[in-house]
PDB file of C-alpha atoms in Angstrom:
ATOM      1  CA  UNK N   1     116.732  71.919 105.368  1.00  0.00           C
ATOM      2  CA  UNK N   2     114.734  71.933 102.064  1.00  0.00           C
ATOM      3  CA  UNK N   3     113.308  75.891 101.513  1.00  0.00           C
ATOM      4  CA  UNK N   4     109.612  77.002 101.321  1.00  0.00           C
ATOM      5  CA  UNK N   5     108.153  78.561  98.366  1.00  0.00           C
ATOM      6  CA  UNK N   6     104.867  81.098  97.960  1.00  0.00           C
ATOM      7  CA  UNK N   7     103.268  80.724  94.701  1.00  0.00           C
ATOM      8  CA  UNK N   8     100.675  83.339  94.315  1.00  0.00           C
ATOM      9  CA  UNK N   9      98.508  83.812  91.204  1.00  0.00           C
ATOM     10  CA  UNK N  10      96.652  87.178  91.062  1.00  0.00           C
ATOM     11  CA  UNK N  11      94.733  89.483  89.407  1.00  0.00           C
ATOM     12  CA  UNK N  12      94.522  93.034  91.038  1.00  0.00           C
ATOM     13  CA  UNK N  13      91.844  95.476  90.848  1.00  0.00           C
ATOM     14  CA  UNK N  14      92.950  98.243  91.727  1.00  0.00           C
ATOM     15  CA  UNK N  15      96.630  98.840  91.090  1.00  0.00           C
ATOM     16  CA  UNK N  16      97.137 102.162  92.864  1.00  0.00           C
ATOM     17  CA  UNK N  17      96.151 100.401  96.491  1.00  0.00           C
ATOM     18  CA  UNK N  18      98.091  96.919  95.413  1.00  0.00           C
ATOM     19  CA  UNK N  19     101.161  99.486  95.795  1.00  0.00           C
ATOM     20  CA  UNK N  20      99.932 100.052  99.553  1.00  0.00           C
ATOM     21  CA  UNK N  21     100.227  96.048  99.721  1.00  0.00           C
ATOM     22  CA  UNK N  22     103.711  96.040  98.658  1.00  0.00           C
ATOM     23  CA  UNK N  23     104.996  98.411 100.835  1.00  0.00           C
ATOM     24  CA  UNK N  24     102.609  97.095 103.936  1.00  0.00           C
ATOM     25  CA  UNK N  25     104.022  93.248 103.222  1.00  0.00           C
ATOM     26  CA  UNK N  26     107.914  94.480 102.551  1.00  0.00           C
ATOM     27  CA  UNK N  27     108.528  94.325 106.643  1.00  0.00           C
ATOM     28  CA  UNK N  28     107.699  90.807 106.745  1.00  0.00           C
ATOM     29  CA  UNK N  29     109.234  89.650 103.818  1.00  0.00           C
ATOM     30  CA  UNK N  30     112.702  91.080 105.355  1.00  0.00           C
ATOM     31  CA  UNK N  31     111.752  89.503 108.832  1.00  0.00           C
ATOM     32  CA  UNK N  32     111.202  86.306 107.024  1.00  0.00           C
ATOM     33  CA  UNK N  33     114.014  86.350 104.730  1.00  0.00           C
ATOM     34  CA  UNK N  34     111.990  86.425 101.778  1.00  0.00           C
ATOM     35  CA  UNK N  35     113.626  86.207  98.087  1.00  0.00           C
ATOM     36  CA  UNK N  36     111.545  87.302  95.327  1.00  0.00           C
ATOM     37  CA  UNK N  37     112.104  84.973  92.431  1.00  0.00           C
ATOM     38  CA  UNK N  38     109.301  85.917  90.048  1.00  0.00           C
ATOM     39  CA  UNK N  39     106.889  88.993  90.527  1.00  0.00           C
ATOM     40  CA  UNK N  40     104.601  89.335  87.771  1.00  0.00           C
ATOM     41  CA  UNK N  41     106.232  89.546  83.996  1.00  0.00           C
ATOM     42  CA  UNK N  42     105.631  87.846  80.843  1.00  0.00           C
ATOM     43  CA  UNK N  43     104.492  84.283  81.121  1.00  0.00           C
ATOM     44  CA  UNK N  44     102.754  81.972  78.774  1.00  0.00           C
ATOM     45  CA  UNK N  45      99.629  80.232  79.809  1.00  0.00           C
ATOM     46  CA  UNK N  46      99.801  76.026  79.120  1.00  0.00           C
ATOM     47  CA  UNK N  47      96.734  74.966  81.146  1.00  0.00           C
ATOM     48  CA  UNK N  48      93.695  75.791  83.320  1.00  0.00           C
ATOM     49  CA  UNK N  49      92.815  79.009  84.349  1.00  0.00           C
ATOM     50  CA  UNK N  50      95.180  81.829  84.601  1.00  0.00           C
ATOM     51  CA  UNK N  51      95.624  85.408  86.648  1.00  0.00           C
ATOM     52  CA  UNK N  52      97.160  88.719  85.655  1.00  0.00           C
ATOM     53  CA  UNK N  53     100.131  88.448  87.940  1.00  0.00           C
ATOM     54  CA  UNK N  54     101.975  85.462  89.428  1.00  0.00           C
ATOM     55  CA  UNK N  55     104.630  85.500  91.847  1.00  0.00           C
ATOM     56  CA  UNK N  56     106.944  82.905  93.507  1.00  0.00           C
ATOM     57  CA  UNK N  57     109.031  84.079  96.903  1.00  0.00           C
ATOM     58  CA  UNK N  58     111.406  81.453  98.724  1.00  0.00           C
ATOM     59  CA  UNK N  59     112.075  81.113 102.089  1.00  0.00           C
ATOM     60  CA  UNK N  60     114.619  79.644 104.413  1.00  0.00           C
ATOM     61  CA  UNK N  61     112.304  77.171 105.128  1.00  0.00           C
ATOM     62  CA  UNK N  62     108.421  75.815 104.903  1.00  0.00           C
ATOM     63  CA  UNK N  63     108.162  76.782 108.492  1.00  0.00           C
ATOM     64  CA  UNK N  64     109.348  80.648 107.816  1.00  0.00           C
ATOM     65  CA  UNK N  65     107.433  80.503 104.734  1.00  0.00           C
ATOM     66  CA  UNK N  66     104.237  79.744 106.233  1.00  0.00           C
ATOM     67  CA  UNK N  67     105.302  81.674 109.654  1.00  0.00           C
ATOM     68  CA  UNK N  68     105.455  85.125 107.493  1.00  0.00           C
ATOM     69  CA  UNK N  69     102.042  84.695 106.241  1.00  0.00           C
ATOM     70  CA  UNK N  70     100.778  84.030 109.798  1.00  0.00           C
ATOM     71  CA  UNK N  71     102.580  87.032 111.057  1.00  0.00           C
ATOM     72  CA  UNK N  72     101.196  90.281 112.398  1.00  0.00           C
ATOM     73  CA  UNK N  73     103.211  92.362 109.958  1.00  0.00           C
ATOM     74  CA  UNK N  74     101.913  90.164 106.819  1.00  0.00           C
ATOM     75  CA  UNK N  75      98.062  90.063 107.997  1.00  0.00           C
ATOM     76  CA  UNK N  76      98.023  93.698 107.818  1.00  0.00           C
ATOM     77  CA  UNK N  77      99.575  93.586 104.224  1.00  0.00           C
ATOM     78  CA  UNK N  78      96.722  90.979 103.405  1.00  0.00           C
ATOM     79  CA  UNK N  79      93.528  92.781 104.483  1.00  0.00           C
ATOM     80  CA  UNK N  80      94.793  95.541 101.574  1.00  0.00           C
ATOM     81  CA  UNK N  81      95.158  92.748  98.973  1.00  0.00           C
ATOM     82  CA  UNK N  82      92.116  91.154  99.731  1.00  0.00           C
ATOM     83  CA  UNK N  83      90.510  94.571  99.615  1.00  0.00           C
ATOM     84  CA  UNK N  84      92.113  95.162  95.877  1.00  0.00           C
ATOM     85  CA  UNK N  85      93.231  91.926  93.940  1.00  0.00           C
ATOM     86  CA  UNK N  86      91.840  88.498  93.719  1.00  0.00           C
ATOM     87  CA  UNK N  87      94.529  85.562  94.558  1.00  0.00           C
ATOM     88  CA  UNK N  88      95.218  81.997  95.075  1.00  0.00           C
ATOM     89  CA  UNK N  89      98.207  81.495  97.071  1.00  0.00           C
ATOM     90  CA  UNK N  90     100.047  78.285  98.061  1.00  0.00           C
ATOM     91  CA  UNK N  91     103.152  76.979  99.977  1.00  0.00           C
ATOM     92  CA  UNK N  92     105.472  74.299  99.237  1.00  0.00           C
ATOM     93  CA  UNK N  93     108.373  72.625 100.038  1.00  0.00           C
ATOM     94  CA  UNK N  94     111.403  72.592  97.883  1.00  0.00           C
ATOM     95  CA  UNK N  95     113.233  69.874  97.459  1.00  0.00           C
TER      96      UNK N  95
END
């Protein structure tokens, strides 16, 4: 079963609340198996626009990938982002 991947490109606001994101969104990313592989750091911009912060988390799966963003636990986690960072956030499936 190929694994699912969050890509996330974002620039927060307000840093102090993005911390209340991070620990609101930590209980689904251990329901859902999550496994950070890039969470902000240095990166060098090659085209288009770019954010702040950029972040890529696999999954198990597509299906648990997109199920933890669906879930009760994460929507809570994503009313504080939205409140405190601007994003784009994708899933896709590995291969």
């Amino acid at each position: 079963m190929a694994k699912g991947y969050w890509i996330a490109r974002v620039d927060v606001r307000d840093a102090e609340r993005y911390k209340d994101y991070v620990a609101a969104a930590k209980p689904a990313f251990e329901k859902y198996g999550a496994n950070f592989l890039a969470r902000g750091g240095v990166f060098e911009p090659l085209e288009g626009q770019v954010r702040a912060r950029n972040v890529v988390i696999e999954f198990p799966s597509l299906q648990a990938a997109v199920d933890c963003y669906n879930s009760p636990e994460y929507q809570i986690a994503a009313a504080i982002r939205q409140e405190v960072a601007d994003a784009e956030m994708v899933v896709v499936e590995g291969i």
